Amino acid sequence: ACNVQGRDLGRVVADIQREVRPVEDRLRTQPGSYRVEVGGQFEAQQQANTLLFWLFWAVLLGVFLLLWKCLNSWVAAAMVLLINIPLAALGSVVALLILNRPDPAALHAAAWWQWPQVWGAATTLSVAHWVGFITLIGIVSRNGIMMLAHYIHLMKEEGEAFGEAMIVRGTLERMAPVLMTALTAIIGLVPLAMGAGQTGKEILHPLGVVVIGG
């Protein structure tokens, strides 16, 4: 049994598995059925990651169907999923890279073309991060609905022709509501995002960082 401190659990387990592999190979040659398993928190994390992976795609499908029903256009629904969500996820990744900076000694030891790999290796996604990404889908979809529904309203109810003028008008008229809803979520999550290392915020801190960055 062991405890992990100061390192990512997944990388520690990978090191353990590499060191134990010769023993595992010898066990296969012994009579009987012997195997090596890693249990505890790592096993629970792997199961949760698998569950969240499938839930993530189920959520995307559900959001797409709801957007299609709300906007009466699968093209508009696809726009929200294929444009808004990837851009928001990019913001989350940037926030994680900024907060999880690598050790300067590791950067100096690596060649300059290896810096992106070293920097990216300093960030690992936990279950809480994936929950944050799923939460972000809902927030971003809501903002997309507010924008696209207003564009559709301007064309159907006020006779605006689809073009640059309509897009600029609709964007300016919906900018304040979208910013207000986004800022409300951000302000509410700031205490959680600033709670790195605090007891009881081990799950809420990563979630807050992902949502605020997105």
mmCIF file of N, CA and C in Angstrom, residues 90-210:
data_model
loop_
_atom_site.group_PDB
_atom_site.id
_atom_site.type_symbol
_atom_site.label_atom_id
_atom_site.label_comp_id
_atom_site.label_asym_id
_atom_site.label_seq_id
_atom_site.Cartn_x
_atom_site.Cartn_y
_atom_site.Cartn_z
ATOM 1 N N LEU A 90 -11.364 25.137 -25.421
ATOM 2 C CA LEU A 90 -10.031 25.692 -25.621
ATOM 3 C C LEU A 90 -9.671 26.662 -24.490
ATOM 4 N N GLY A 91 -10.630 27.483 -24.081
ATOM 5 C CA GLY A 91 -10.386 28.385 -22.961
ATOM 6 C C GLY A 91 -10.104 27.630 -21.675
ATOM 7 N N SER A 92 -10.805 26.526 -21.457
ATOM 8 C CA SER A 92 -10.565 25.716 -20.265
ATOM 9 C C SER A 92 -9.164 25.124 -20.277
ATOM 10 N N VAL A 93 -8.735 24.632 -21.433
ATOM 11 C CA VAL A 93 -7.398 24.043 -21.547
ATOM 12 C C VAL A 93 -6.332 25.092 -21.279
ATOM 13 N N VAL A 94 -6.516 26.294 -21.826
ATOM 14 C CA VAL A 94 -5.548 27.374 -21.595
ATOM 15 C C VAL A 94 -5.471 27.716 -20.107
ATOM 16 N N ALA A 95 -6.629 27.782 -19.442
ATOM 17 C CA ALA A 95 -6.637 28.072 -18.006
ATOM 18 C C ALA A 95 -5.907 26.992 -17.225
ATOM 19 N N LEU A 96 -6.095 25.731 -17.585
ATOM 20 C CA LEU A 96 -5.408 24.642 -16.893
ATOM 21 C C LEU A 96 -3.911 24.697 -17.128
ATOM 22 N N LEU A 97 -3.495 25.034 -18.356
ATOM 23 C CA LEU A 97 -2.064 25.121 -18.646
ATOM 24 C C LEU A 97 -1.408 26.265 -17.889
ATOM 25 N N ILE A 98 -2.151 27.365 -17.715
ATOM 26 C CA ILE A 98 -1.590 28.511 -16.984
ATOM 27 C C ILE A 98 -1.432 28.186 -15.509
ATOM 28 N N LEU A 99 -2.424 27.518 -14.930
ATOM 29 C CA LEU A 99 -2.387 27.227 -13.496
ATOM 30 C C LEU A 99 -1.453 26.070 -13.160
ATOM 31 N N ASN A 100 -1.318 25.114 -14.069
ATOM 32 C CA ASN A 100 -0.482 23.940 -13.805
ATOM 33 C C ASN A 100 0.838 24.071 -14.567
ATOM 34 N N ARG A 101 1.631 25.023 -14.139
ATOM 35 C CA ARG A 101 2.914 25.250 -14.802
ATOM 36 C C ARG A 101 3.929 24.199 -14.363
ATOM 37 N N PRO A 102 4.796 23.771 -15.280
ATOM 38 C CA PRO A 102 5.795 22.765 -14.923
ATOM 39 C C PRO A 102 6.911 23.364 -14.082
ATOM 40 N N ASP A 103 7.708 22.501 -13.508
ATOM 41 C CA ASP A 103 8.872 22.927 -12.735
ATOM 42 C C ASP A 103 9.874 23.582 -13.680
ATOM 43 N N PRO A 104 10.356 24.805 -13.364
ATOM 44 C CA PRO A 104 11.339 25.450 -14.254
ATOM 45 C C PRO A 104 12.543 24.570 -14.541
ATOM 46 N N ALA A 105 12.942 23.749 -13.569
ATOM 47 C CA ALA A 105 14.093 22.866 -13.797
ATOM 48 C C ALA A 105 13.800 21.867 -14.912
ATOM 49 N N ALA A 106 12.547 21.394 -14.992
ATOM 50 C CA ALA A 106 12.186 20.455 -16.051
ATOM 51 C C ALA A 106 12.247 21.117 -17.426
ATOM 52 N N LEU A 107 11.871 22.401 -17.487
ATOM 53 C CA LEU A 107 11.954 23.110 -18.761
ATOM 54 C C LEU A 107 13.399 23.334 -19.173
ATOM 55 N N HIS A 108 14.248 23.693 -18.227
ATOM 56 C CA HIS A 108 15.660 23.923 -18.548
ATOM 57 C C HIS A 108 16.352 22.631 -18.973
ATOM 58 N N ALA A 109 15.903 21.511 -18.425
ATOM 59 C CA ALA A 109 16.536 20.227 -18.761
ATOM 60 C C ALA A 109 16.122 19.720 -20.129
ATOM 61 N N ALA A 110 15.001 20.208 -20.656
ATOM 62 C CA ALA A 110 14.499 19.746 -21.950
ATOM 63 C C ALA A 110 14.889 20.725 -23.051
ATOM 64 N N ALA A 111 14.965 20.205 -24.259
ATOM 65 C CA ALA A 111 15.214 21.065 -25.416
ATOM 66 C C ALA A 111 13.993 21.941 -25.670
ATOM 67 N N TRP A 112 14.218 23.068 -26.360
ATOM 68 C CA TRP A 112 13.127 24.037 -26.517
ATOM 69 C C TRP A 112 11.950 23.444 -27.279
ATOM 70 N N TRP A 113 12.206 22.517 -28.227
ATOM 71 C CA TRP A 113 11.085 21.939 -28.965
ATOM 72 C C TRP A 113 10.297 20.930 -28.127
ATOM 73 N N GLN A 114 10.833 20.545 -26.970
ATOM 74 C CA GLN A 114 10.121 19.645 -26.074
ATOM 75 C C GLN A 114 9.330 20.384 -25.005
ATOM 76 N N TRP A 115 9.423 21.702 -24.977
ATOM 77 C CA TRP A 115 8.715 22.477 -23.947
ATOM 78 C C TRP A 115 7.202 22.265 -23.986
ATOM 79 N N PRO A 116 6.534 22.263 -25.168
ATOM 80 C CA PRO A 116 5.083 22.004 -25.141
ATOM 81 C C PRO A 116 4.730 20.656 -24.510
ATOM 82 N N GLN A 117 5.545 19.628 -24.788
ATOM 83 C CA GLN A 117 5.275 18.310 -24.209
ATOM 84 C C GLN A 117 5.465 18.328 -22.703
ATOM 85 N N VAL A 118 6.535 18.994 -22.238
ATOM 86 C CA VAL A 118 6.786 19.078 -20.797
ATOM 87 C C VAL A 118 5.682 19.879 -20.113
ATOM 88 N N TRP A 119 5.258 20.971 -20.739
ATOM 89 C CA TRP A 119 4.212 21.814 -20.162
ATOM 90 C C TRP A 119 2.881 21.061 -20.107
ATOM 91 N N GLY A 120 2.554 20.365 -21.198
ATOM 92 C CA GLY A 120 1.315 19.615 -21.215
ATOM 93 C C GLY A 120 1.306 18.470 -20.222
ATOM 94 N N ALA A 121 2.486 17.869 -19.985
ATOM 95 C CA ALA A 121 2.563 16.752 -19.041
ATOM 96 C C ALA A 121 2.327 17.201 -17.602
ATOM 97 N N ALA A 122 2.460 18.496 -17.337
ATOM 98 C CA ALA A 122 2.252 19.002 -15.974
ATOM 99 C C ALA A 122 0.775 19.070 -15.609
ATOM 100 N N THR A 123 -0.103 18.948 -16.608
ATOM 101 C CA THR A 123 -1.548 19.008 -16.384
ATOM 102 C C THR A 123 -2.163 17.635 -16.636
ATOM 103 N N THR A 124 -2.890 17.140 -15.665
ATOM 104 C CA THR A 124 -3.614 15.884 -15.828
ATOM 105 C C THR A 124 -5.087 16.128 -15.509
ATOM 106 N N LEU A 125 -5.949 15.441 -16.238
ATOM 107 C CA LEU A 125 -7.391 15.620 -16.070
ATOM 108 C C LEU A 125 -7.926 14.584 -15.088
ATOM 109 N N SER A 126 -8.569 15.070 -14.058
ATOM 110 C CA SER A 126 -9.187 14.199 -13.062
ATOM 111 C C SER A 126 -10.674 14.082 -13.349
ATOM 112 N N VAL A 127 -11.368 13.323 -12.513
ATOM 113 C CA VAL A 127 -12.819 13.187 -12.657
ATOM 114 C C VAL A 127 -13.488 14.557 -12.517
ATOM 115 N N ALA A 128 -12.991 15.370 -11.597
ATOM 116 C CA ALA A 128 -13.575 16.693 -11.383
ATOM 117 C C ALA A 128 -13.451 17.567 -12.627
ATOM 118 N N HIS A 129 -12.342 17.451 -13.354
ATOM 119 C CA HIS A 129 -12.189 18.221 -14.585
ATOM 120 C C HIS A 129 -13.235 17.811 -15.618
ATOM 121 N N TRP A 130 -13.456 16.494 -15.753
ATOM 122 C CA TRP A 130 -14.440 16.041 -16.723
ATOM 123 C C TRP A 130 -15.843 16.497 -16.348
ATOM 124 N N VAL A 131 -16.151 16.508 -15.057
ATOM 125 C CA VAL A 131 -17.442 17.028 -14.612
ATOM 126 C C VAL A 131 -17.556 18.506 -14.988
ATOM 127 N N GLY A 132 -16.465 19.245 -14.855
ATOM 128 C CA GLY A 132 -16.462 20.650 -15.248
ATOM 129 C C GLY A 132 -16.720 20.842 -16.729
ATOM 130 N N PHE A 133 -16.123 19.982 -17.566
ATOM 131 C CA PHE A 133 -16.362 20.082 -19.009
ATOM 132 C C PHE A 133 -17.823 19.794 -19.351
ATOM 133 N N ILE A 134 -18.417 18.802 -18.682
ATOM 134 C CA ILE A 134 -19.829 18.500 -18.930
ATOM 135 C C ILE A 134 -20.705 19.672 -18.488
ATOM 136 N N THR A 135 -20.373 20.277 -17.345
ATOM 137 C CA THR A 135 -21.108 21.462 -16.887
ATOM 138 C C THR A 135 -20.979 22.603 -17.884
ATOM 139 N N LEU A 136 -19.782 22.743 -18.448
ATOM 140 C CA LEU A 136 -19.525 23.816 -19.404
ATOM 141 C C LEU A 136 -20.401 23.675 -20.645
ATOM 142 N N ILE A 137 -20.693 22.447 -21.050
ATOM 143 C CA ILE A 137 -21.552 22.237 -22.221
ATOM 144 C C ILE A 137 -22.903 22.910 -22.017
ATOM 145 N N GLY A 138 -23.465 22.752 -20.814
ATOM 146 C CA GLY A 138 -24.767 23.362 -20.548
ATOM 147 C C GLY A 138 -24.720 24.880 -20.573
ATOM 148 N N ILE A 139 -23.676 25.445 -19.952
ATOM 149 C CA ILE A 139 -23.570 26.909 -19.907
ATOM 150 C C ILE A 139 -23.386 27.490 -21.306
ATOM 151 N N VAL A 140 -22.500 26.885 -22.089
ATOM 152 C CA VAL A 140 -22.223 27.386 -23.438
ATOM 153 C C VAL A 140 -23.444 27.209 -24.338
ATOM 154 N N SER A 141 -24.143 26.092 -24.183
ATOM 155 C CA SER A 141 -25.341 25.874 -25.000
ATOM 156 C C SER A 141 -26.405 26.914 -24.695
ATOM 157 N N ARG A 142 -26.544 27.255 -23.429
ATOM 158 C CA ARG A 142 -27.518 28.288 -23.058
ATOM 159 C C ARG A 142 -27.181 29.610 -23.738
ATOM 160 N N ASN A 143 -25.914 29.991 -23.722
ATOM 161 C CA ASN A 143 -25.518 31.244 -24.370
ATOM 162 C C ASN A 143 -25.758 31.185 -25.878
ATOM 163 N N GLY A 144 -25.493 30.000 -26.478
ATOM 164 C CA GLY A 144 -25.745 29.865 -27.907
ATOM 165 C C GLY A 144 -27.214 29.981 -28.245
ATOM 166 N N ILE A 145 -28.070 29.417 -27.387
ATOM 167 C CA ILE A 145 -29.517 29.526 -27.615
ATOM 168 C C ILE A 145 -29.945 30.988 -27.571
ATOM 169 N N MET A 146 -29.434 31.737 -26.614
ATOM 170 C CA MET A 146 -29.816 33.150 -26.500
ATOM 171 C C MET A 146 -29.434 33.925 -27.752
ATOM 172 N N MET A 147 -28.273 33.616 -28.335
ATOM 173 C CA MET A 147 -27.845 34.347 -29.528
ATOM 174 C C MET A 147 -28.644 33.919 -30.756
ATOM 175 N N LEU A 148 -28.677 32.607 -31.035
ATOM 176 C CA LEU A 148 -29.300 32.138 -32.269
ATOM 177 C C LEU A 148 -30.811 32.348 -32.256
ATOM 178 N N ALA A 149 -31.440 32.164 -31.095
ATOM 179 C CA ALA A 149 -32.888 32.378 -31.029
ATOM 180 C C ALA A 149 -33.230 33.835 -31.355
ATOM 181 N N HIS A 150 -32.374 34.758 -30.949
ATOM 182 C CA HIS A 150 -32.637 36.169 -31.261
ATOM 183 C C HIS A 150 -32.430 36.444 -32.746
ATOM 184 N N TYR A 151 -31.416 35.817 -33.349
ATOM 185 C CA TYR A 151 -31.253 35.973 -34.803
ATOM 186 C C TYR A 151 -32.506 35.489 -35.538
ATOM 187 N N ILE A 152 -33.002 34.331 -35.149
ATOM 188 C CA ILE A 152 -34.195 33.780 -35.790
ATOM 189 C C ILE A 152 -35.398 34.695 -35.572
ATOM 190 N N HIS A 153 -35.505 35.270 -34.361
ATOM 191 C CA HIS A 153 -36.609 36.192 -34.073
ATOM 192 C C HIS A 153 -36.538 37.422 -34.984
ATOM 193 N N LEU A 154 -35.337 37.959 -35.161
ATOM 194 C CA LEU A 154 -35.201 39.146 -36.004
ATOM 195 C C LEU A 154 -35.608 38.850 -37.444
ATOM 196 N N MET A 155 -35.296 37.667 -37.937
ATOM 197 C CA MET A 155 -35.633 37.342 -39.326
ATOM 198 C C MET A 155 -37.117 37.023 -39.488
ATOM 199 N N LYS A 156 -37.690 36.271 -38.550
ATOM 200 C CA LYS A 156 -39.078 35.837 -38.701
ATOM 201 C C LYS A 156 -40.077 36.896 -38.273
ATOM 202 N N GLU A 157 -39.796 37.590 -37.178
ATOM 203 C CA GLU A 157 -40.787 38.514 -36.608
ATOM 204 C C GLU A 157 -40.578 39.947 -37.060
ATOM 205 N N GLU A 158 -39.348 40.345 -37.322
ATOM 206 C CA GLU A 158 -39.091 41.741 -37.675
ATOM 207 C C GLU A 158 -38.645 41.906 -39.118
ATOM 208 N N GLY A 159 -38.615 40.805 -39.860
ATOM 209 C CA GLY A 159 -38.348 40.913 -41.292
ATOM 210 C C GLY A 159 -36.920 41.235 -41.669
ATOM 211 N N GLU A 160 -35.985 41.054 -40.770
ATOM 212 C CA GLU A 160 -34.581 41.308 -41.084
ATOM 213 C C GLU A 160 -34.082 40.250 -42.066
ATOM 214 N N ALA A 161 -33.309 40.683 -43.046
ATOM 215 C CA ALA A 161 -32.699 39.747 -43.983
ATOM 216 C C ALA A 161 -31.404 39.202 -43.383
ATOM 217 N N PHE A 162 -31.129 37.928 -43.661
ATOM 218 C CA PHE A 162 -29.909 37.339 -43.127
ATOM 219 C C PHE A 162 -28.706 38.012 -43.780
ATOM 220 N N GLY A 163 -27.844 38.553 -42.945
ATOM 221 C CA GLY A 163 -26.663 39.239 -43.456
ATOM 222 C C GLY A 163 -25.886 39.857 -42.316
ATOM 223 N N GLU A 164 -24.873 40.609 -42.678
ATOM 224 C CA GLU A 164 -23.986 41.196 -41.672
ATOM 225 C C GLU A 164 -24.731 42.157 -40.752
ATOM 226 N N ALA A 165 -25.640 42.955 -41.312
ATOM 227 C CA ALA A 165 -26.350 43.943 -40.499
ATOM 228 C C ALA A 165 -27.202 43.253 -39.441
ATOM 229 N N MET A 166 -27.891 42.184 -39.833
ATOM 230 C CA MET A 166 -28.731 41.466 -38.876
ATOM 231 C C MET A 166 -27.869 40.817 -37.775
ATOM 232 N N ILE A 167 -26.731 40.237 -38.165
ATOM 233 C CA ILE A 167 -25.859 39.583 -37.186
ATOM 234 C C ILE A 167 -25.300 40.599 -36.205
ATOM 235 N N VAL A 168 -24.884 41.761 -36.715
ATOM 236 C CA VAL A 168 -24.337 42.795 -35.827
ATOM 237 C C VAL A 168 -25.417 43.297 -34.878
ATOM 238 N N ARG A 169 -26.601 43.553 -35.404
ATOM 239 C CA ARG A 169 -27.689 44.028 -34.541
ATOM 240 C C ARG A 169 -28.052 42.988 -33.478
ATOM 241 N N GLY A 170 -28.242 41.746 -33.911
ATOM 242 C CA GLY A 170 -28.600 40.702 -32.954
ATOM 243 C C GLY A 170 -27.528 40.485 -31.901
ATOM 244 N N THR A 171 -26.259 40.557 -32.307
ATOM 245 C CA THR A 171 -25.164 40.361 -31.358
ATOM 246 C C THR A 171 -25.132 41.475 -30.324
ATOM 247 N N LEU A 172 -25.279 42.722 -30.778
ATOM 248 C CA LEU A 172 -25.251 43.849 -29.842
ATOM 249 C C LEU A 172 -26.432 43.793 -28.874
ATOM 250 N N GLU A 173 -27.591 43.370 -29.368
ATOM 251 C CA GLU A 173 -28.770 43.321 -28.500
ATOM 252 C C GLU A 173 -28.698 42.179 -27.486
ATOM 253 N N ARG A 174 -27.956 41.160 -27.780
ATOM 254 C CA ARG A 174 -27.858 40.014 -26.875
ATOM 255 C C ARG A 174 -26.531 39.966 -26.114
ATOM 256 N N MET A 175 -25.638 40.905 -26.383
ATOM 257 C CA MET A 175 -24.342 40.871 -25.713
ATOM 258 C C MET A 175 -24.483 41.021 -24.203
ATOM 259 N N ALA A 176 -25.299 41.982 -23.768
ATOM 260 C CA ALA A 176 -25.453 42.221 -22.323
ATOM 261 C C ALA A 176 -26.048 41.010 -21.595
ATOM 262 N N PRO A 177 -27.152 40.415 -22.090
ATOM 263 C CA PRO A 177 -27.683 39.232 -21.389
ATOM 264 C C PRO A 177 -26.694 38.069 -21.337
ATOM 265 N N VAL A 178 -25.982 37.816 -22.441
ATOM 266 C CA VAL A 178 -25.021 36.705 -22.455
ATOM 267 C C VAL A 178 -23.885 36.974 -21.477
ATOM 268 N N LEU A 179 -23.362 38.191 -21.489
ATOM 269 C CA LEU A 179 -22.273 38.520 -20.568
ATOM 270 C C LEU A 179 -22.735 38.458 -19.114
ATOM 271 N N MET A 180 -23.948 38.870 -18.857
ATOM 272 C CA MET A 180 -24.457 38.829 -17.481
ATOM 273 C C MET A 180 -24.575 37.393 -16.978
ATOM 274 N N THR A 181 -25.123 36.510 -17.815
ATOM 275 C CA THR A 181 -25.262 35.123 -17.378
ATOM 276 C C THR A 181 -23.901 34.462 -17.216
ATOM 277 N N ALA A 182 -22.970 34.764 -18.119
ATOM 278 C CA ALA A 182 -21.631 34.175 -18.017
ATOM 279 C C ALA A 182 -20.896 34.708 -16.795
ATOM 280 N N LEU A 183 -20.978 36.021 -16.563
ATOM 281 C CA LEU A 183 -20.286 36.614 -15.419
ATOM 282 C C LEU A 183 -20.880 36.145 -14.104
ATOM 283 N N THR A 184 -22.192 35.897 -14.077
ATOM 284 C CA THR A 184 -22.806 35.371 -12.855
ATOM 285 C C THR A 184 -22.209 34.014 -12.491
ATOM 286 N N ALA A 185 -22.058 33.152 -13.491
ATOM 287 C CA ALA A 185 -21.443 31.841 -13.240
ATOM 288 C C ALA A 185 -19.998 31.996 -12.815
ATOM 289 N N ILE A 186 -19.263 32.908 -13.456
ATOM 290 C CA ILE A 186 -17.848 33.099 -13.131
ATOM 291 C C ILE A 186 -17.682 33.609 -11.704
ATOM 292 N N ILE A 187 -18.446 34.641 -11.343
ATOM 293 C CA ILE A 187 -18.314 35.232 -10.009
ATOM 294 C C ILE A 187 -18.638 34.202 -8.930
ATOM 295 N N GLY A 188 -19.658 33.372 -9.184
ATOM 296 C CA GLY A 188 -20.016 32.364 -8.196
ATOM 297 C C GLY A 188 -18.954 31.292 -8.014
ATOM 298 N N LEU A 189 -18.144 31.064 -9.052
ATOM 299 C CA LEU A 189 -17.136 30.006 -8.988
ATOM 300 C C LEU A 189 -15.747 30.500 -8.612
ATOM 301 N N VAL A 190 -15.555 31.813 -8.538
ATOM 302 C CA VAL A 190 -14.232 32.351 -8.187
ATOM 303 C C VAL A 190 -13.726 31.825 -6.843
ATOM 304 N N PRO A 191 -14.544 31.792 -5.768
ATOM 305 C CA PRO A 191 -14.029 31.247 -4.499
ATOM 306 C C PRO A 191 -13.585 29.792 -4.613
ATOM 307 N N LEU A 192 -14.253 29.018 -5.457
ATOM 308 C CA LEU A 192 -13.860 27.624 -5.627
ATOM 309 C C LEU A 192 -12.554 27.524 -6.417
ATOM 310 N N ALA A 193 -12.431 28.340 -7.463
ATOM 311 C CA ALA A 193 -11.217 28.303 -8.278
ATOM 312 C C ALA A 193 -9.987 28.761 -7.496
ATOM 313 N N MET A 194 -10.188 29.608 -6.489
ATOM 314 C CA MET A 194 -9.068 30.091 -5.676
ATOM 315 C C MET A 194 -8.799 29.186 -4.476
ATOM 316 N N GLY A 195 -9.535 28.082 -4.378
ATOM 317 C CA GLY A 195 -9.392 27.211 -3.213
ATOM 318 C C GLY A 195 -8.476 26.028 -3.438
ATOM 319 N N ALA A 196 -7.439 26.205 -4.245
ATOM 320 C CA ALA A 196 -6.517 25.095 -4.505
ATOM 321 C C ALA A 196 -5.840 24.655 -3.213
ATOM 322 N N GLY A 197 -5.890 23.363 -2.931
ATOM 323 C CA GLY A 197 -5.234 22.822 -1.746
ATOM 324 C C GLY A 197 -6.038 22.914 -0.477
ATOM 325 N N GLN A 198 -7.185 23.586 -0.503
ATOM 326 C CA GLN A 198 -7.995 23.713 0.699
ATOM 327 C C GLN A 198 -8.832 22.452 0.921
ATOM 328 N N THR A 199 -8.964 22.078 2.154
ATOM 329 C CA THR A 199 -9.728 20.886 2.492
ATOM 330 C C THR A 199 -11.191 21.053 2.102
ATOM 331 N N GLY A 200 -11.725 20.047 1.437
ATOM 332 C CA GLY A 200 -13.114 20.085 1.006
ATOM 333 C C GLY A 200 -13.325 20.645 -0.383
ATOM 334 N N LYS A 201 -12.275 21.205 -1.004
ATOM 335 C CA LYS A 201 -12.413 21.790 -2.339
ATOM 336 C C LYS A 201 -11.597 21.023 -3.374
ATOM 337 N N GLU A 202 -11.248 19.777 -3.059
ATOM 338 C CA GLU A 202 -10.445 18.990 -3.984
ATOM 339 C C GLU A 202 -11.176 18.751 -5.303
ATOM 340 N N ILE A 203 -12.500 18.627 -5.261
ATOM 341 C CA ILE A 203 -13.296 18.402 -6.470
ATOM 342 C C ILE A 203 -13.794 19.725 -7.041
ATOM 343 N N LEU A 204 -14.177 20.655 -6.166
ATOM 344 C CA LEU A 204 -14.770 21.903 -6.636
ATOM 345 C C LEU A 204 -13.749 22.815 -7.298
ATOM 346 N N HIS A 205 -12.501 22.771 -6.852
ATOM 347 C CA HIS A 205 -11.470 23.646 -7.449
ATOM 348 C C HIS A 205 -11.255 23.330 -8.928
ATOM 349 N N PRO A 206 -10.981 22.077 -9.326
ATOM 350 C CA PRO A 206 -10.811 21.802 -10.766
ATOM 351 C C PRO A 206 -12.050 22.150 -11.579
ATOM 352 N N LEU A 207 -13.235 21.872 -11.027
ATOM 353 C CA LEU A 207 -14.465 22.200 -11.741
ATOM 354 C C LEU A 207 -14.569 23.702 -11.974
ATOM 355 N N GLY A 208 -14.270 24.494 -10.932
ATOM 356 C CA GLY A 208 -14.351 25.947 -11.061
ATOM 357 C C GLY A 208 -13.368 26.481 -12.113
ATOM 358 N N VAL A 209 -12.143 25.930 -12.144
ATOM 359 C CA VAL A 209 -11.141 26.383 -13.112
ATOM 360 C C VAL A 209 -11.597 26.106 -14.529
ATOM 361 N N VAL A 210 -12.133 24.915 -14.765
ATOM 362 C CA VAL A 210 -12.576 24.542 -16.113
ATOM 363 C C VAL A 210 -13.712 25.443 -16.584
#
